[in-house]
């Protein structure tokens, strides 16, 4: 369904071109490995490994109510063309096992071309009845939405995004139950942290996400852990397959601030 209709092989070149948007400087010049734009895009994360990490993260999600009429929100930060969001919505969206708690899946992507691909694929999914419109009241299909903007509160030198949308992203993060970040190439602190035996995400990520997310939010990051000094408590780690980098470590943290 995902590989055949939502993200079909005949659109692979479009996805690759959109993924290179972050590297363009308008003058066709190559960039070096230390260029900050290298953290904007990377290869696709395996769906099986995503399943393993999210399944483990669910053990730590705190449900403070009986779930009646409530929604559980999952956000893929850096969602690209929406592939993992579609997978999450199809496998975890709609009504949960207890028939009361709904799952909402959101993708946040800073690149406008990747975002457009995700929106186009979402329209195909809605037309096939797999997903529902954001303002729909039906409960037989999954609710999924995409936002094109910056999750950080600082201005980005390469992508100019709408301030109103950026504020909406901050609001979304405040309601997030599970946050997934394919952070393998995101900027990290320079030193390895011996206390938790991990590379740490740069403060701009750890601090900004701690400020935006609510207490109890469970975050999954790959190959870099969120920094505990900002309230992120590392509670588990798992080795998962990722052919792009010969395997990844998934870090599961819960926000306690």
PDB file of C-alpha atoms in Angstrom:
ATOM      1  CA  UNK A   1       0.000   0.000   0.000  1.00  0.00           C
ATOM      2  CA  UNK A   2       2.712   2.485   1.023  1.00  0.00           C
ATOM      3  CA  UNK A   3       5.330   1.444  -1.511  1.00  0.00           C
ATOM      4  CA  UNK A   4       2.853   0.807  -4.331  1.00  0.00           C
ATOM      5  CA  UNK A   5       0.376   3.689  -4.036  1.00  0.00           C
ATOM      6  CA  UNK A   6       1.327   6.300  -1.440  1.00  0.00           C
ATOM      7  CA  UNK A   7       5.072   6.417  -2.155  1.00  0.00           C
ATOM      8  CA  UNK A   8       5.351   4.487  -5.449  1.00  0.00           C
ATOM      9  CA  UNK A   9       8.637   3.619  -7.189  1.00  0.00           C
ATOM     10  CA  UNK A  10       7.878   5.902 -10.149  1.00  0.00           C
ATOM     11  CA  UNK A  11       8.108   8.899  -7.766  1.00  0.00           C
ATOM     12  CA  UNK A  12      11.477   7.875  -6.338  1.00  0.00           C
ATOM     13  CA  UNK A  13      13.331  10.445  -8.416  1.00  0.00           C
ATOM     14  CA  UNK A  14      10.980  13.188  -7.233  1.00  0.00           C
ATOM     15  CA  UNK A  15      11.612  12.164  -3.634  1.00  0.00           C
ATOM     16  CA  UNK A  16      15.370  12.168  -4.161  1.00  0.00           C
ATOM     17  CA  UNK A  17      15.263  15.583  -5.813  1.00  0.00           C
ATOM     18  CA  UNK A  18      13.129  16.985  -3.000  1.00  0.00           C
ATOM     19  CA  UNK A  19      15.506  15.502  -0.443  1.00  0.00           C
ATOM     20  CA  UNK A  20      18.355  17.426  -2.055  1.00  0.00           C
ATOM     21  CA  UNK A  21      16.495  20.726  -1.619  1.00  0.00           C
ATOM     22  CA  UNK A  22      18.375  21.374   1.605  1.00  0.00           C
ATOM     23  CA  UNK A  23      21.695  21.201  -0.196  1.00  0.00           C
ATOM     24  CA  UNK A  24      20.899  23.767  -2.847  1.00  0.00           C
ATOM     25  CA  UNK A  25      22.464  27.201  -2.547  1.00  0.00           C
ATOM     26  CA  UNK A  26      21.134  28.465  -5.876  1.00  0.00           C
ATOM     27  CA  UNK A  27      24.595  28.443  -7.484  1.00  0.00           C
ATOM     28  CA  UNK A  28      25.076  24.689  -8.043  1.00  0.00           C
ATOM     29  CA  UNK A  29      28.018  24.551  -5.673  1.00  0.00           C
ATOM     30  CA  UNK A  30      28.885  21.413  -3.755  1.00  0.00           C
ATOM     31  CA  UNK A  31      28.933  21.535   0.029  1.00  0.00           C
ATOM     32  CA  UNK A  32      31.292  19.803   2.427  1.00  0.00           C
ATOM     33  CA  UNK A  33      30.494  17.284   5.167  1.00  0.00           C
ATOM     34  CA  UNK A  34      30.782  19.938   7.872  1.00  0.00           C
ATOM     35  CA  UNK A  35      28.146  22.152   6.263  1.00  0.00           C
ATOM     36  CA  UNK A  36      25.187  22.581   8.678  1.00  0.00           C
ATOM     37  CA  UNK A  37      22.735  21.746   5.895  1.00  0.00           C
ATOM     38  CA  UNK A  38      23.766  18.103   6.041  1.00  0.00           C
ATOM     39  CA  UNK A  39      21.393  17.580   8.985  1.00  0.00           C
ATOM     40  CA  UNK A  40      18.304  18.447   6.958  1.00  0.00           C
ATOM     41  CA  UNK A  41      17.927  15.229   5.015  1.00  0.00           C
ATOM     42  CA  UNK A  42      18.986  11.600   5.089  1.00  0.00           C
ATOM     43  CA  UNK A  43      17.941   8.199   3.828  1.00  0.00           C
ATOM     44  CA  UNK A  44      14.666   6.473   4.776  1.00  0.00           C
ATOM     45  CA  UNK A  45      14.393   4.780   8.164  1.00  0.00           C
ATOM     46  CA  UNK A  46      13.269   1.109   8.044  1.00  0.00           C
ATOM     47  CA  UNK A  47       9.628   0.563   8.995  1.00  0.00           C
ATOM     48  CA  UNK A  48      10.414  -2.649  10.918  1.00  0.00           C
ATOM     49  CA  UNK A  49      12.928  -0.773  13.069  1.00  0.00           C
ATOM     50  CA  UNK A  50      10.423   2.044  13.552  1.00  0.00           C
ATOM     51  CA  UNK A  51       7.942  -0.563  14.835  1.00  0.00           C
ATOM     52  CA  UNK A  52      10.434  -1.957  17.336  1.00  0.00           C
ATOM     53  CA  UNK A  53      11.297   1.448  18.760  1.00  0.00           C
ATOM     54  CA  UNK A  54       7.727   2.770  18.935  1.00  0.00           C
ATOM     55  CA  UNK A  55       6.452  -0.480  20.485  1.00  0.00           C
ATOM     56  CA  UNK A  56       9.067  -0.120  23.208  1.00  0.00           C
ATOM     57  CA  UNK A  57       8.306   3.566  23.715  1.00  0.00           C
ATOM     58  CA  UNK A  58       4.617   2.776  24.255  1.00  0.00           C
ATOM     59  CA  UNK A  59       5.528   0.980  27.481  1.00  0.00           C
ATOM     60  CA  UNK A  60       6.491   4.341  28.967  1.00  0.00           C
ATOM     61  CA  UNK A  61       3.579   6.496  27.779  1.00  0.00           C
ATOM     62  CA  UNK A  62       1.560   7.716  30.727  1.00  0.00           C
ATOM     63  CA  UNK A  63      -2.202   7.703  30.320  1.00  0.00           C
ATOM     64  CA  UNK A  64      -3.593   9.925  33.039  1.00  0.00           C
ATOM     65  CA  UNK A  65      -7.227   9.262  32.199  1.00  0.00           C
ATOM     66  CA  UNK A  66      -9.438   6.388  31.096  1.00  0.00           C
ATOM     67  CA  UNK A  67      -9.009   7.370  27.456  1.00  0.00           C
ATOM     68  CA  UNK A  68     -12.707   8.001  26.862  1.00  0.00           C
ATOM     69  CA  UNK A  69     -12.928  10.348  23.891  1.00  0.00           C
ATOM     70  CA  UNK A  70      -9.247  11.282  24.126  1.00  0.00           C
ATOM     71  CA  UNK A  71      -6.604  11.299  21.411  1.00  0.00           C
ATOM     72  CA  UNK A  72      -3.047  10.050  21.618  1.00  0.00           C
ATOM     73  CA  UNK A  73      -0.758  12.099  19.388  1.00  0.00           C
ATOM     74  CA  UNK A  74       2.331  10.820  17.617  1.00  0.00           C
ATOM     75  CA  UNK A  75       4.657  13.226  15.810  1.00  0.00           C
ATOM     76  CA  UNK A  76       7.377  12.376  13.306  1.00  0.00           C
ATOM     77  CA  UNK A  77       9.785  15.310  13.408  1.00  0.00           C
ATOM     78  CA  UNK A  78      11.520  15.554  10.047  1.00  0.00           C
ATOM     79  CA  UNK A  79       8.839  13.521   8.316  1.00  0.00           C
ATOM     80  CA  UNK A  80      10.119  13.989   4.762  1.00  0.00           C
ATOM     81  CA  UNK A  81       7.647  12.656   2.191  1.00  0.00           C
ATOM     82  CA  UNK A  82       5.493  11.185   4.987  1.00  0.00           C
ATOM     83  CA  UNK A  83       6.408   7.517   4.639  1.00  0.00           C
ATOM     84  CA  UNK A  84       6.665   6.724   8.377  1.00  0.00           C
ATOM     85  CA  UNK A  85       3.596   8.824   9.128  1.00  0.00           C
ATOM     86  CA  UNK A  86       1.549   6.838   6.639  1.00  0.00           C
ATOM     87  CA  UNK A  87       2.837   3.611   8.120  1.00  0.00           C
ATOM     88  CA  UNK A  88       2.085   4.741  11.686  1.00  0.00           C
ATOM     89  CA  UNK A  89      -1.406   5.920  10.763  1.00  0.00           C
ATOM     90  CA  UNK A  90      -2.239   2.691   8.936  1.00  0.00           C
ATOM     91  CA  UNK A  91      -0.886   0.411  11.674  1.00  0.00           C
ATOM     92  CA  UNK A  92      -1.648   2.455  14.793  1.00  0.00           C
ATOM     93  CA  UNK A  93      -4.134   5.122  13.753  1.00  0.00           C
ATOM     94  CA  UNK A  94      -7.895   5.289  14.101  1.00  0.00           C
ATOM     95  CA  UNK A  95      -9.504   3.698  17.169  1.00  0.00           C
ATOM     96  CA  UNK A  96      -7.303   1.873  19.660  1.00  0.00           C
ATOM     97  CA  UNK A  97      -7.913  -1.575  21.081  1.00  0.00           C
ATOM     98  CA  UNK A  98     -10.124  -0.259  23.866  1.00  0.00           C
ATOM     99  CA  UNK A  99     -12.334   1.409  21.204  1.00  0.00           C
ATOM    100  CA  UNK A 100     -12.164   4.729  23.026  1.00  0.00           C
ATOM    101  CA  UNK A 101      -8.776   6.329  22.489  1.00  0.00           C
ATOM    102  CA  UNK A 102      -8.003   7.671  19.011  1.00  0.00           C
ATOM    103  CA  UNK A 103      -4.561   7.975  17.476  1.00  0.00           C
ATOM    104  CA  UNK A 104      -3.593  11.094  15.566  1.00  0.00           C
ATOM    105  CA  UNK A 105      -0.392  11.069  13.520  1.00  0.00           C
ATOM    106  CA  UNK A 106       1.369  14.260  12.484  1.00  0.00           C
ATOM    107  CA  UNK A 107       4.420  14.883  10.337  1.00  0.00           C
ATOM    108  CA  UNK A 108       6.543  18.016  10.658  1.00  0.00           C
ATOM    109  CA  UNK A 109       8.915  18.790   7.774  1.00  0.00           C
ATOM    110  CA  UNK A 110      10.917  21.933   7.119  1.00  0.00           C
ATOM    111  CA  UNK A 111      11.521  21.255   3.412  1.00  0.00           C
ATOM    112  CA  UNK A 112       8.658  22.529   1.266  1.00  0.00           C
ATOM    113  CA  UNK A 113       9.218  20.091  -1.610  1.00  0.00           C
ATOM    114  CA  UNK A 114       9.212  17.028   0.644  1.00  0.00           C
ATOM    115  CA  UNK A 115       6.142  18.410   2.403  1.00  0.00           C
ATOM    116  CA  UNK A 116       4.336  18.811  -0.937  1.00  0.00           C
ATOM    117  CA  UNK A 117       5.047  15.183  -1.798  1.00  0.00           C
ATOM    118  CA  UNK A 118       3.602  14.112   1.550  1.00  0.00           C
ATOM    119  CA  UNK A 119       0.450  16.181   1.019  1.00  0.00           C
ATOM    120  CA  UNK A 120      -0.041  14.761  -2.478  1.00  0.00           C
ATOM    121  CA  UNK A 121       0.314  11.214  -1.174  1.00  0.00           C
ATOM    122  CA  UNK A 122      -2.098  11.996   1.653  1.00  0.00           C
ATOM    123  CA  UNK A 123      -4.719  13.088  -0.895  1.00  0.00           C
ATOM    124  CA  UNK A 124      -4.370   9.720  -2.614  1.00  0.00           C
ATOM    125  CA  UNK A 125      -4.842   7.999   0.739  1.00  0.00           C
ATOM    126  CA  UNK A 126      -7.950  10.045   1.525  1.00  0.00           C
ATOM    127  CA  UNK A 127      -9.398   9.256  -1.915  1.00  0.00           C
ATOM    128  CA  UNK A 128      -8.873   5.551  -1.205  1.00  0.00           C
ATOM    129  CA  UNK A 129     -10.595   5.878   2.195  1.00  0.00           C
ATOM    130  CA  UNK A 130      -7.478   4.983   4.214  1.00  0.00           C
ATOM    131  CA  UNK A 131      -7.232   8.368   5.921  1.00  0.00           C
ATOM    132  CA  UNK A 132      -9.786  10.964   6.916  1.00  0.00           C
ATOM    133  CA  UNK A 133      -9.883  14.704   6.394  1.00  0.00           C
ATOM    134  CA  UNK A 134      -8.482  16.636   9.328  1.00  0.00           C
ATOM    135  CA  UNK A 135     -11.924  18.063  10.172  1.00  0.00           C
ATOM    136  CA  UNK A 136     -13.791  14.802   9.591  1.00  0.00           C
ATOM    137  CA  UNK A 137     -15.873  13.200  12.330  1.00  0.00           C
ATOM    138  CA  UNK A 138     -15.671   9.664  10.951  1.00  0.00           C
ATOM    139  CA  UNK A 139     -13.887   7.025  13.014  1.00  0.00           C
ATOM    140  CA  UNK A 140     -13.326   4.232  10.506  1.00  0.00           C
ATOM    141  CA  UNK A 141     -10.082   5.606   9.053  1.00  0.00           C
ATOM    142  CA  UNK A 142      -6.915   7.205  10.383  1.00  0.00           C
ATOM    143  CA  UNK A 143      -6.415  10.891  11.103  1.00  0.00           C
ATOM    144  CA  UNK A 144      -3.143  12.209   9.730  1.00  0.00           C
ATOM    145  CA  UNK A 145      -1.845  15.702   9.043  1.00  0.00           C
ATOM    146  CA  UNK A 146       1.359  17.369   7.855  1.00  0.00           C
ATOM    147  CA  UNK A 147       2.875  20.722   8.794  1.00  0.00           C
ATOM    148  CA  UNK A 148       5.562  22.513   6.797  1.00  0.00           C
ATOM    149  CA  UNK A 149       7.629  24.573   9.194  1.00  0.00           C
ATOM    150  CA  UNK A 150      10.399  24.780  11.761  1.00  0.00           C
ATOM    151  CA  UNK A 151      10.214  22.895  15.070  1.00  0.00           C
ATOM    152  CA  UNK A 152      12.911  25.140  16.501  1.00  0.00           C
ATOM    153  CA  UNK A 153      12.006  28.589  17.746  1.00  0.00           C
ATOM    154  CA  UNK A 154      15.095  30.172  16.173  1.00  0.00           C
ATOM    155  CA  UNK A 155      15.169  31.486  12.614  1.00  0.00           C
ATOM    156  CA  UNK A 156      16.625  29.104  10.057  1.00  0.00           C
ATOM    157  CA  UNK A 157      19.151  30.597   7.595  1.00  0.00           C
ATOM    158  CA  UNK A 158      18.233  28.216   4.772  1.00  0.00           C
ATOM    159  CA  UNK A 159      14.472  27.733   5.098  1.00  0.00           C
ATOM    160  CA  UNK A 160      12.068  30.616   5.615  1.00  0.00           C
ATOM    161  CA  UNK A 161       8.828  29.243   7.011  1.00  0.00           C
ATOM    162  CA  UNK A 162       5.556  30.795   8.109  1.00  0.00           C
ATOM    163  CA  UNK A 163       5.636  32.106  11.691  1.00  0.00           C
ATOM    164  CA  UNK A 164       1.993  31.140  12.234  1.00  0.00           C
ATOM    165  CA  UNK A 165       2.705  27.548  11.189  1.00  0.00           C
ATOM    166  CA  UNK A 166       5.777  27.476  13.402  1.00  0.00           C
ATOM    167  CA  UNK A 167       3.594  28.512  16.341  1.00  0.00           C
ATOM    168  CA  UNK A 168       1.162  25.732  15.457  1.00  0.00           C
ATOM    169  CA  UNK A 169       4.057  23.279  15.574  1.00  0.00           C
ATOM    170  CA  UNK A 170       4.939  24.422  19.086  1.00  0.00           C
ATOM    171  CA  UNK A 171       1.319  23.889  20.104  1.00  0.00           C
ATOM    172  CA  UNK A 172       1.339  20.430  18.517  1.00  0.00           C
ATOM    173  CA  UNK A 173       4.507  19.455  20.377  1.00  0.00           C
ATOM    174  CA  UNK A 174       2.876  20.469  23.656  1.00  0.00           C
ATOM    175  CA  UNK A 175       0.202  17.816  23.036  1.00  0.00           C
ATOM    176  CA  UNK A 176       2.527  15.071  21.789  1.00  0.00           C
ATOM    177  CA  UNK A 177       2.511  11.677  23.514  1.00  0.00           C
ATOM    178  CA  UNK A 178       5.230  10.061  21.374  1.00  0.00           C
ATOM    179  CA  UNK A 179       7.842  12.002  19.439  1.00  0.00           C
ATOM    180  CA  UNK A 180       9.912  10.195  16.807  1.00  0.00           C
ATOM    181  CA  UNK A 181      13.083  11.771  15.434  1.00  0.00           C
ATOM    182  CA  UNK A 182      15.310  10.124  12.846  1.00  0.00           C
ATOM    183  CA  UNK A 183      18.181  12.151  14.255  1.00  0.00           C
ATOM    184  CA  UNK A 184      21.168  10.166  12.953  1.00  0.00           C
ATOM    185  CA  UNK A 185      22.678  13.173  11.149  1.00  0.00           C
ATOM    186  CA  UNK A 186      21.293  15.942  13.367  1.00  0.00           C
ATOM    187  CA  UNK A 187      23.836  18.257  14.957  1.00  0.00           C
ATOM    188  CA  UNK A 188      25.346  16.784  18.121  1.00  0.00           C
ATOM    189  CA  UNK A 189      27.417  18.108  20.983  1.00  0.00           C
ATOM    190  CA  UNK A 190      31.117  17.691  20.351  1.00  0.00           C
ATOM    191  CA  UNK A 191      31.844  15.311  23.227  1.00  0.00           C
ATOM    192  CA  UNK A 192      30.634  11.776  23.895  1.00  0.00           C
ATOM    193  CA  UNK A 193      28.716  11.651  27.198  1.00  0.00           C
ATOM    194  CA  UNK A 194      30.232   8.888  29.373  1.00  0.00           C
ATOM    195  CA  UNK A 195      27.439   9.024  31.971  1.00  0.00           C
ATOM    196  CA  UNK A 196      24.832   7.707  29.564  1.00  0.00           C
ATOM    197  CA  UNK A 197      27.296   6.284  27.013  1.00  0.00           C
ATOM    198  CA  UNK A 198      25.871   8.225  24.086  1.00  0.00           C
ATOM    199  CA  UNK A 199      26.386  11.139  21.762  1.00  0.00           C
ATOM    200  CA  UNK A 200      24.050  13.953  22.729  1.00  0.00           C
ATOM    201  CA  UNK A 201      21.908  16.046  20.429  1.00  0.00           C
ATOM    202  CA  UNK A 202      22.888  19.688  20.278  1.00  0.00           C
ATOM    203  CA  UNK A 203      21.299  21.989  22.824  1.00  0.00           C
ATOM    204  CA  UNK A 204      19.165  23.615  20.135  1.00  0.00           C
ATOM    205  CA  UNK A 205      17.301  20.280  19.882  1.00  0.00           C
ATOM    206  CA  UNK A 206      17.351  19.030  23.470  1.00  0.00           C
ATOM    207  CA  UNK A 207      16.443  22.357  25.048  1.00  0.00           C
ATOM    208  CA  UNK A 208      13.932  23.506  22.425  1.00  0.00           C
ATOM    209  CA  UNK A 209      12.039  20.215  22.481  1.00  0.00           C
ATOM    210  CA  UNK A 210      12.054  20.174  26.294  1.00  0.00           C
ATOM    211  CA  UNK A 211      10.552  23.669  26.307  1.00  0.00           C
ATOM    212  CA  UNK A 212       7.887  22.779  23.745  1.00  0.00           C
ATOM    213  CA  UNK A 213       6.859  19.294  24.872  1.00  0.00           C
ATOM    214  CA  UNK A 214       4.835  18.512  27.994  1.00  0.00           C
ATOM    215  CA  UNK A 215       5.863  16.501  31.013  1.00  0.00           C
ATOM    216  CA  UNK A 216       5.651  12.793  30.265  1.00  0.00           C
ATOM    217  CA  UNK A 217       6.277  13.073  26.535  1.00  0.00           C
ATOM    218  CA  UNK A 218       8.203  10.013  25.336  1.00  0.00           C
ATOM    219  CA  UNK A 219      10.787  10.713  22.634  1.00  0.00           C
ATOM    220  CA  UNK A 220      12.542   8.251  20.350  1.00  0.00           C
ATOM    221  CA  UNK A 221      15.783   9.490  18.784  1.00  0.00           C
ATOM    222  CA  UNK A 222      18.317   7.622  16.680  1.00  0.00           C
ATOM    223  CA  UNK A 223      22.094   7.527  17.193  1.00  0.00           C
ATOM    224  CA  UNK A 224      21.967  10.629  19.411  1.00  0.00           C
ATOM    225  CA  UNK A 225      20.274  10.957  22.780  1.00  0.00           C
ATOM    226  CA  UNK A 226      18.436  13.978  24.125  1.00  0.00           C
ATOM    227  CA  UNK A 227      20.406  15.743  26.846  1.00  0.00           C
ATOM    228  CA  UNK A 228      19.330  14.848  30.414  1.00  0.00           C
ATOM    229  CA  UNK A 229      20.259  18.308  31.740  1.00  0.00           C
ATOM    230  CA  UNK A 230      17.149  19.662  29.996  1.00  0.00           C
ATOM    231  CA  UNK A 231      14.829  17.154  31.659  1.00  0.00           C
ATOM    232  CA  UNK A 232      15.087  14.229  29.244  1.00  0.00           C
ATOM    233  CA  UNK A 233      15.547  11.029  31.243  1.00  0.00           C
ATOM    234  CA  UNK A 234      17.054   8.222  29.166  1.00  0.00           C
ATOM    235  CA  UNK A 235      15.041   5.102  30.009  1.00  0.00           C
ATOM    236  CA  UNK A 236      15.997   2.595  27.330  1.00  0.00           C
ATOM    237  CA  UNK A 237      18.072   1.957  24.231  1.00  0.00           C
ATOM    238  CA  UNK A 238      17.777  -0.643  21.494  1.00  0.00           C
ATOM    239  CA  UNK A 239      19.951  -1.665  18.574  1.00  0.00           C
ATOM    240  CA  UNK A 240      17.915  -1.835  15.365  1.00  0.00           C
ATOM    241  CA  UNK A 241      18.618  -2.494  11.709  1.00  0.00           C
ATOM    242  CA  UNK A 242      19.343   0.468   9.465  1.00  0.00           C
ATOM    243  CA  UNK A 243      21.145  -0.436   6.238  1.00  0.00           C
ATOM    244  CA  UNK A 244      21.980   3.210   5.518  1.00  0.00           C
ATOM    245  CA  UNK A 245      24.442   3.336   8.430  1.00  0.00           C
ATOM    246  CA  UNK A 246      25.021  -0.365   9.152  1.00  0.00           C
ATOM    247  CA  UNK A 247      22.664  -0.279  12.133  1.00  0.00           C
ATOM    248  CA  UNK A 248      21.295   2.360  14.503  1.00  0.00           C
ATOM    249  CA  UNK A 249      20.813   2.777  18.221  1.00  0.00           C
ATOM    250  CA  UNK A 250      17.390   3.981  19.261  1.00  0.00           C
ATOM    251  CA  UNK A 251      17.292   6.081  22.443  1.00  0.00           C
ATOM    252  CA  UNK A 252      14.023   6.351  24.372  1.00  0.00           C
ATOM    253  CA  UNK A 253      13.698   9.294  26.743  1.00  0.00           C
ATOM    254  CA  UNK A 254      10.867  10.652  28.834  1.00  0.00           C
ATOM    255  CA  UNK A 255      10.511  14.318  29.693  1.00  0.00           C
ATOM    256  CA  UNK A 256      10.543  15.031  33.429  1.00  0.00           C
ATOM    257  CA  UNK A 257      10.758  18.747  34.001  1.00  0.00           C
TER     258      UNK A 257
END
